[in-house]
GROMACS .gro file of C-alpha atoms in nm:
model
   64
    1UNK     CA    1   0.000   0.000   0.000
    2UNK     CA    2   0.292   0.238   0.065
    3UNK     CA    3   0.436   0.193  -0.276
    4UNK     CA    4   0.084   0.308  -0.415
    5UNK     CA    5   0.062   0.580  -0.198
    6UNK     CA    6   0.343   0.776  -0.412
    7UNK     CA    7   0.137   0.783  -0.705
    8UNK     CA    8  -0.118   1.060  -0.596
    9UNK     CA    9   0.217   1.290  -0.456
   10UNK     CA   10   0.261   1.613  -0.656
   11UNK     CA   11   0.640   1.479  -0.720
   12UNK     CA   12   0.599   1.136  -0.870
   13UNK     CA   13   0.329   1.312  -1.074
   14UNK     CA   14   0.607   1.587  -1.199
   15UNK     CA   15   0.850   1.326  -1.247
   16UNK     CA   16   0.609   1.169  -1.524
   17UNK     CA   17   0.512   1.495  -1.678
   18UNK     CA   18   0.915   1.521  -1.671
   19UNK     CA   19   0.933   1.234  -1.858
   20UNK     CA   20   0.707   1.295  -2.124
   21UNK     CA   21   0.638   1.667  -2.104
   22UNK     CA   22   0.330   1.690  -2.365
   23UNK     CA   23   0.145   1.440  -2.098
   24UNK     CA   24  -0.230   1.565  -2.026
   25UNK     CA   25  -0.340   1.438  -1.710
   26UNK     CA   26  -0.586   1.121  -1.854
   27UNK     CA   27  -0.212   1.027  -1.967
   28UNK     CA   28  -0.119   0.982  -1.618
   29UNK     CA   29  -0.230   0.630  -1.469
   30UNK     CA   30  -0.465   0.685  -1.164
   31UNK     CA   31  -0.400   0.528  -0.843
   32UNK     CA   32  -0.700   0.250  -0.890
   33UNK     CA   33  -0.519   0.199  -1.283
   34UNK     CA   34  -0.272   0.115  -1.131
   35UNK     CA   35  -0.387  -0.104  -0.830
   36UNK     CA   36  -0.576  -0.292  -1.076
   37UNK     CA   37  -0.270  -0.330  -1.300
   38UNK     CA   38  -0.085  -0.480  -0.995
   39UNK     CA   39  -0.340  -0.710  -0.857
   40UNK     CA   40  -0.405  -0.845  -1.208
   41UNK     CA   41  -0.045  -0.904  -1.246
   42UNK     CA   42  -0.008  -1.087  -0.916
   43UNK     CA   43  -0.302  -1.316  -1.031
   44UNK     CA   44  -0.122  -1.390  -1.385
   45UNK     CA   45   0.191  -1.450  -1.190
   46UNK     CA   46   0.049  -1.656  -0.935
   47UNK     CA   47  -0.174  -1.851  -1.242
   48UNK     CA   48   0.180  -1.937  -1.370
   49UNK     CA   49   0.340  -2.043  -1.072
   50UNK     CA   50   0.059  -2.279  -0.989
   51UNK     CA   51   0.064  -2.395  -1.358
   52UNK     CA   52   0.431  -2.508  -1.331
   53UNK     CA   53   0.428  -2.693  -1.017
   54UNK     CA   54   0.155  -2.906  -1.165
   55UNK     CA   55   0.310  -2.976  -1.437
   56UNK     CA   56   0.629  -3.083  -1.288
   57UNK     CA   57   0.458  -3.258  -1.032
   58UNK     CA   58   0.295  -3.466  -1.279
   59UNK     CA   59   0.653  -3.522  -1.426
   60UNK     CA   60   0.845  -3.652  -1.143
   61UNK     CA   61   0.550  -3.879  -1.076
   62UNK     CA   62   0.563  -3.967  -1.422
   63UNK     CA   63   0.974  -4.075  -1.352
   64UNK     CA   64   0.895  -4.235  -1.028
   0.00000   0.00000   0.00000
């Protein structure tokens, strides 16, 4: 939660406009963009994870 908490201050904000100065601000990700960008990630990540330890579960049962 911390780590989201920078997106709404005025300096991360500048640092983006920085960045790409012709930015409007519906360029700028909001803070729930964001969030949902993150959980959705940690969900495809997770999906993935679980994914390959079932499949190499079923393969070292398949050796043994």
């Amino acid at each position: 939660a911390k780590s989201l908490a920078v997106v709404n201050k005025a300096t991360f904000r500048n640092c983006l406009v920085a960045m790409r100065p012709s930015a409007t601000k519906a360029d700028i990700p909001s803070t729930h963009d964001i969030t949902v960008f993150i959980h959705n990630s940690f969900l495809d990540f997770f999906k993935q994870i679980k994914s390959e330890i079932q499949v190499s579960h079923v393969y070292f049962h398949k050796l043994h």
